[in-house]
Amino acid sequence: MTLIRLDTLPRHLAVIMDGNGRWAHQKGLPRTAGHREGSESVRRTVRTCRKLGVETLTLFAFSEQNWERPVFEVRALMDLFREFLIKERAEVLRTGIRVRSLGRVQRLPIYVRALLEQLESETAHLGGMRLQLAMSYGGQEEIADAARRLAEKAKNGEIDPASIDEKSLGAELPSSEGGPVDLLIRTGGEYRISNFLLWGCAYAEFYFTRTLWPDFGEEELFRAINSYQKRNRRYGRVVTEEEHSEERKLAQSSATPAHV
Ligand code: IPE
Ligand code: IPE
Ligand code: MG
């Protein structure tokens, strides 16, 4: 079992949950069976992250580009989202999770959007883990939408265009509320970001695994966190000798087992 430290967890963990289709294909099942099994991994991951004490968990559930998939697959995914939102409501409320959606949710069918908005408003005041569900989400789209809003404000004389900088543009992005991404996990073996949190991943650490999303369990989550905890995040700076020896000490110290 992989050991992790509980004092240096990623504050913001983001996951590109990929590989459902291939998981199903390998078993001779329809792709939609992979999505169903994938929703079990979502449940597990949310539960483990909450118990560990991760502050923000952002899950890529459906991209803007995923609308291009066959209608029956999109429909099956929407039905699963609906089922997930209904089934998880009680546990989300009981455990104090704050649910937030990211993306152009107006594109979602009303039977998904209504449940999502209800859960968002019911949990807005809760102080537990922040769970961001990226649905109909694209990183470029999010930045473009924010730029348009700032342009409108400038046009109306509410802001000075000269005042727009990375801070004010960042603050306009809904995904920034969860803070910058510390660790991004992508399952399914692809080495790409597929238009996920482009802004927030500026200094994220990446963990890629060939494991297909329905097979992603607690042990592999711990492996990802353990790998993250061994990284040296420099943010463009030079590491001092003092920090080097601190790091060596950290690497040598035995990790605390996580009891979840
Ligand atoms: C990820 O699994 C789920 C969504 C994109 C909604 P995929 O459906 O992309 O699975 P693969 O990549 O085809 O295996
Ligand atoms: C990314 O997976 C989107 C989600 C996990 C929701 P995709 O399967 O859509 O990504 P590509 O097409 O392989 O880049
Ligand atoms: Mg995929």
Short mmCIF file of N, CA and C in Angstrom, two decimals, residues 110-205:
data_model
loop_
_atom_site.label_atom_id
_atom_site.label_comp_id
_atom_site.label_asym_id
_atom_site.label_seq_id
_atom_site.Cartn_x
_atom_site.Cartn_y
_atom_site.Cartn_z
N ILE A 110 -32.54 20.35 -19.33
CA ILE A 110 -33.13 20.93 -18.12
C ILE A 110 -33.16 19.93 -16.96
N TYR A 111 -33.37 18.63 -17.29
CA TYR A 111 -33.46 17.64 -16.20
C TYR A 111 -32.13 17.41 -15.49
N VAL A 112 -31.03 17.81 -16.12
CA VAL A 112 -29.73 17.76 -15.44
C VAL A 112 -29.46 19.11 -14.77
N ARG A 113 -29.71 20.17 -15.54
CA ARG A 113 -29.39 21.51 -15.05
C ARG A 113 -30.16 21.85 -13.78
N ALA A 114 -31.43 21.48 -13.76
CA ALA A 114 -32.25 21.82 -12.60
C ALA A 114 -31.71 21.15 -11.34
N LEU A 115 -31.33 19.87 -11.46
CA LEU A 115 -30.79 19.15 -10.30
C LEU A 115 -29.45 19.73 -9.86
N LEU A 116 -28.65 20.09 -10.87
CA LEU A 116 -27.33 20.65 -10.58
C LEU A 116 -27.48 21.99 -9.85
N GLU A 117 -28.36 22.83 -10.37
CA GLU A 117 -28.55 24.15 -9.75
C GLU A 117 -29.15 24.01 -8.35
N GLN A 118 -30.03 23.04 -8.19
CA GLN A 118 -30.62 22.82 -6.87
C GLN A 118 -29.54 22.41 -5.86
N LEU A 119 -28.69 21.47 -6.28
CA LEU A 119 -27.63 21.00 -5.38
C LEU A 119 -26.62 22.12 -5.09
N GLU A 120 -26.37 22.94 -6.09
CA GLU A 120 -25.45 24.07 -5.88
C GLU A 120 -26.01 25.02 -4.83
N SER A 121 -27.29 25.34 -4.95
CA SER A 121 -27.84 26.32 -3.99
C SER A 121 -28.02 25.69 -2.61
N GLU A 122 -28.36 24.39 -2.58
CA GLU A 122 -28.53 23.73 -1.28
C GLU A 122 -27.22 23.59 -0.50
N THR A 123 -26.09 23.57 -1.24
CA THR A 123 -24.82 23.30 -0.58
C THR A 123 -23.91 24.52 -0.52
N ALA A 124 -24.38 25.63 -1.07
CA ALA A 124 -23.54 26.84 -1.19
C ALA A 124 -22.95 27.29 0.16
N HIS A 125 -23.71 27.06 1.24
CA HIS A 125 -23.27 27.56 2.54
C HIS A 125 -22.40 26.55 3.30
N LEU A 126 -22.25 25.36 2.76
CA LEU A 126 -21.54 24.30 3.49
C LEU A 126 -20.03 24.52 3.46
N GLY A 127 -19.36 24.02 4.48
CA GLY A 127 -17.94 24.34 4.62
C GLY A 127 -16.99 23.19 4.31
N GLY A 128 -17.53 22.09 3.80
CA GLY A 128 -16.67 20.94 3.52
C GLY A 128 -15.94 21.06 2.20
N MET A 129 -15.56 19.91 1.66
CA MET A 129 -14.82 19.92 0.40
C MET A 129 -15.62 20.60 -0.71
N ARG A 130 -14.91 21.32 -1.53
CA ARG A 130 -15.55 21.96 -2.68
C ARG A 130 -15.45 20.99 -3.85
N LEU A 131 -16.58 20.59 -4.38
CA LEU A 131 -16.60 19.65 -5.51
C LEU A 131 -17.04 20.39 -6.76
N GLN A 132 -16.12 20.56 -7.69
CA GLN A 132 -16.45 21.29 -8.93
C GLN A 132 -16.68 20.28 -10.03
N LEU A 133 -17.88 20.30 -10.59
CA LEU A 133 -18.21 19.38 -11.67
C LEU A 133 -18.15 20.13 -12.99
N ALA A 134 -17.18 19.77 -13.81
CA ALA A 134 -17.02 20.43 -15.11
C ALA A 134 -17.86 19.70 -16.14
N MET A 135 -18.95 20.34 -16.53
CA MET A 135 -19.90 19.73 -17.46
C MET A 135 -20.20 20.72 -18.56
N SER A 136 -20.05 20.27 -19.79
CA SER A 136 -20.12 21.18 -20.92
C SER A 136 -19.06 22.26 -20.72
N TYR A 137 -17.88 21.80 -20.31
CA TYR A 137 -16.80 22.70 -19.95
C TYR A 137 -15.68 22.67 -20.99
N GLY A 138 -15.13 23.84 -21.26
CA GLY A 138 -13.91 23.94 -22.07
C GLY A 138 -13.07 25.06 -21.48
N GLY A 139 -11.78 24.83 -21.36
CA GLY A 139 -10.90 25.84 -20.79
C GLY A 139 -10.82 27.09 -21.67
N GLN A 140 -10.75 26.90 -22.98
CA GLN A 140 -10.69 28.06 -23.87
C GLN A 140 -12.01 28.83 -23.83
N GLU A 141 -13.11 28.07 -23.80
CA GLU A 141 -14.43 28.71 -23.75
C GLU A 141 -14.56 29.54 -22.47
N GLU A 142 -14.07 28.99 -21.35
CA GLU A 142 -14.18 29.71 -20.07
C GLU A 142 -13.41 31.03 -20.14
N ILE A 143 -12.22 31.00 -20.74
CA ILE A 143 -11.42 32.22 -20.84
C ILE A 143 -12.09 33.21 -21.81
N ALA A 144 -12.61 32.69 -22.92
CA ALA A 144 -13.27 33.56 -23.89
C ALA A 144 -14.51 34.23 -23.27
N ASP A 145 -15.28 33.45 -22.52
CA ASP A 145 -16.49 34.01 -21.88
C ASP A 145 -16.10 35.11 -20.88
N ALA A 146 -15.01 34.88 -20.15
CA ALA A 146 -14.57 35.88 -19.17
C ALA A 146 -14.08 37.14 -19.88
N ALA A 147 -13.36 36.94 -20.98
CA ALA A 147 -12.85 38.10 -21.74
C ALA A 147 -14.02 38.93 -22.27
N ARG A 148 -15.06 38.25 -22.72
CA ARG A 148 -16.24 38.97 -23.23
C ARG A 148 -16.90 39.78 -22.12
N ARG A 149 -17.00 39.18 -20.93
CA ARG A 149 -17.62 39.92 -19.81
C ARG A 149 -16.80 41.16 -19.45
N LEU A 150 -15.48 41.01 -19.46
CA LEU A 150 -14.63 42.17 -19.15
C LEU A 150 -14.77 43.24 -20.23
N ALA A 151 -14.85 42.80 -21.48
CA ALA A 151 -15.00 43.76 -22.59
C ALA A 151 -16.31 44.54 -22.43
N GLU A 152 -17.38 43.83 -22.03
CA GLU A 152 -18.68 44.49 -21.79
C GLU A 152 -18.55 45.55 -20.71
N LYS A 153 -17.86 45.16 -19.62
CA LYS A 153 -17.68 46.11 -18.50
C LYS A 153 -16.88 47.32 -18.96
N ALA A 154 -15.88 47.09 -19.79
CA ALA A 154 -15.05 48.20 -20.28
C ALA A 154 -15.91 49.11 -21.16
N LYS A 155 -16.74 48.48 -21.99
CA LYS A 155 -17.61 49.25 -22.89
C LYS A 155 -18.58 50.13 -22.10
N ASN A 156 -19.07 49.58 -20.98
CA ASN A 156 -20.02 50.33 -20.15
C ASN A 156 -19.33 51.31 -19.20
N GLY A 157 -18.03 51.39 -19.29
CA GLY A 157 -17.28 52.32 -18.45
C GLY A 157 -17.10 51.85 -17.02
N GLU A 158 -17.40 50.57 -16.75
CA GLU A 158 -17.25 50.07 -15.37
C GLU A 158 -15.79 49.79 -15.02
N ILE A 159 -15.00 49.44 -16.01
CA ILE A 159 -13.56 49.22 -15.75
C ILE A 159 -12.74 49.89 -16.84
N ASP A 160 -11.48 50.15 -16.50
CA ASP A 160 -10.55 50.73 -17.46
C ASP A 160 -9.84 49.56 -18.16
N PRO A 161 -9.89 49.48 -19.49
CA PRO A 161 -9.22 48.36 -20.18
C PRO A 161 -7.76 48.21 -19.76
N ALA A 162 -7.12 49.33 -19.43
CA ALA A 162 -5.70 49.27 -19.04
C ALA A 162 -5.50 48.51 -17.71
N SER A 163 -6.61 48.38 -16.96
CA SER A 163 -6.47 47.71 -15.65
C SER A 163 -6.55 46.18 -15.78
N ILE A 164 -6.89 45.69 -16.97
CA ILE A 164 -7.02 44.23 -17.13
C ILE A 164 -5.65 43.57 -17.10
N ASP A 165 -5.48 42.68 -16.18
CA ASP A 165 -4.23 41.93 -16.09
C ASP A 165 -4.53 40.48 -15.71
N GLU A 166 -3.50 39.69 -15.47
CA GLU A 166 -3.72 38.26 -15.19
C GLU A 166 -4.53 38.07 -13.90
N LYS A 167 -4.43 39.05 -13.00
CA LYS A 167 -5.18 38.92 -11.76
C LYS A 167 -6.69 39.14 -12.00
N SER A 168 -7.01 40.22 -12.72
CA SER A 168 -8.43 40.52 -12.92
C SER A 168 -9.08 39.53 -13.89
N LEU A 169 -8.33 39.10 -14.89
CA LEU A 169 -8.90 38.10 -15.81
C LEU A 169 -9.08 36.77 -15.06
N GLY A 170 -8.09 36.40 -14.26
CA GLY A 170 -8.19 35.17 -13.47
C GLY A 170 -9.40 35.21 -12.54
N ALA A 171 -9.62 36.37 -11.92
CA ALA A 171 -10.73 36.50 -10.96
C ALA A 171 -12.08 36.38 -11.64
N GLU A 172 -12.11 36.58 -12.93
CA GLU A 172 -13.36 36.52 -13.70
C GLU A 172 -13.71 35.07 -14.08
N LEU A 173 -12.77 34.16 -13.86
CA LEU A 173 -13.00 32.76 -14.26
C LEU A 173 -13.64 31.98 -13.12
N PRO A 174 -14.80 31.36 -13.35
CA PRO A 174 -15.44 30.59 -12.29
C PRO A 174 -14.52 29.53 -11.69
N SER A 175 -13.67 28.93 -12.51
CA SER A 175 -12.82 27.85 -11.98
C SER A 175 -11.75 28.37 -11.02
N SER A 176 -11.48 29.68 -11.05
CA SER A 176 -10.45 30.23 -10.15
C SER A 176 -10.89 30.19 -8.69
N GLU A 177 -12.20 30.11 -8.47
CA GLU A 177 -12.69 30.10 -7.09
C GLU A 177 -12.14 28.91 -6.31
N GLY A 178 -11.83 27.84 -7.00
CA GLY A 178 -11.27 26.67 -6.34
C GLY A 178 -9.76 26.76 -6.15
N GLY A 179 -9.17 27.86 -6.56
CA GLY A 179 -7.72 28.05 -6.44
C GLY A 179 -6.97 27.37 -7.57
N PRO A 180 -5.69 27.67 -7.72
CA PRO A 180 -4.91 27.02 -8.78
C PRO A 180 -4.83 25.51 -8.57
N VAL A 181 -4.76 24.77 -9.66
CA VAL A 181 -4.69 23.31 -9.54
C VAL A 181 -3.30 22.92 -9.04
N ASP A 182 -3.26 22.08 -8.02
CA ASP A 182 -1.97 21.58 -7.53
C ASP A 182 -1.59 20.30 -8.26
N LEU A 183 -2.56 19.40 -8.34
CA LEU A 183 -2.28 18.11 -8.99
C LEU A 183 -3.38 17.79 -9.99
N LEU A 184 -2.97 17.51 -11.22
CA LEU A 184 -3.91 17.08 -12.24
C LEU A 184 -3.64 15.62 -12.58
N ILE A 185 -4.65 14.80 -12.41
CA ILE A 185 -4.54 13.38 -12.75
C ILE A 185 -5.28 13.14 -14.06
N ARG A 186 -4.65 12.42 -14.99
CA ARG A 186 -5.39 11.99 -16.17
C ARG A 186 -5.27 10.48 -16.30
N THR A 187 -6.40 9.82 -16.30
CA THR A 187 -6.41 8.37 -16.53
C THR A 187 -6.55 8.11 -18.02
N GLY A 188 -6.38 6.86 -18.42
CA GLY A 188 -6.67 6.48 -19.80
C GLY A 188 -5.49 6.53 -20.76
N GLY A 189 -4.32 6.91 -20.25
CA GLY A 189 -3.10 6.78 -21.04
C GLY A 189 -2.78 7.88 -22.04
N GLU A 190 -3.61 8.92 -22.13
CA GLU A 190 -3.28 10.01 -23.07
C GLU A 190 -2.48 11.08 -22.32
N TYR A 191 -1.54 11.70 -23.06
CA TYR A 191 -0.70 12.74 -22.46
C TYR A 191 -1.14 14.10 -22.97
N ARG A 192 -2.35 14.47 -22.66
CA ARG A 192 -2.83 15.79 -23.09
C ARG A 192 -3.83 16.33 -22.11
N ILE A 193 -4.11 17.64 -22.27
CA ILE A 193 -4.97 18.33 -21.31
C ILE A 193 -6.41 18.45 -21.83
N SER A 194 -6.59 18.23 -23.14
CA SER A 194 -7.93 18.20 -23.75
C SER A 194 -8.83 19.35 -23.31
N ASN A 195 -8.27 20.56 -23.28
CA ASN A 195 -9.08 21.76 -23.02
C ASN A 195 -9.68 21.80 -21.61
N PHE A 196 -9.00 21.16 -20.67
CA PHE A 196 -9.48 21.22 -19.27
C PHE A 196 -8.99 22.53 -18.66
N LEU A 197 -8.74 22.61 -17.41
CA LEU A 197 -8.50 23.87 -16.70
C LEU A 197 -7.22 24.59 -17.16
N LEU A 198 -7.29 25.22 -18.32
CA LEU A 198 -6.07 25.77 -18.92
C LEU A 198 -5.42 26.83 -18.04
N TRP A 199 -6.26 27.69 -17.49
CA TRP A 199 -5.73 28.78 -16.66
C TRP A 199 -5.19 28.24 -15.33
N GLY A 200 -6.00 27.45 -14.69
CA GLY A 200 -5.66 26.97 -13.35
C GLY A 200 -4.50 25.98 -13.33
N CYS A 201 -4.19 25.41 -14.50
CA CYS A 201 -3.10 24.42 -14.55
C CYS A 201 -1.75 25.05 -14.84
N ALA A 202 -1.68 26.38 -14.78
CA ALA A 202 -0.42 27.07 -15.13
C ALA A 202 0.78 26.44 -14.42
N TYR A 203 0.63 26.12 -13.15
CA TYR A 203 1.72 25.50 -12.40
C TYR A 203 1.32 24.18 -11.73
N ALA A 204 0.36 23.52 -12.37
CA ALA A 204 -0.08 22.23 -11.81
C ALA A 204 0.98 21.16 -12.04
N GLU A 205 1.01 20.20 -11.15
CA GLU A 205 1.82 19.00 -11.35
C GLU A 205 0.90 17.98 -12.04
#
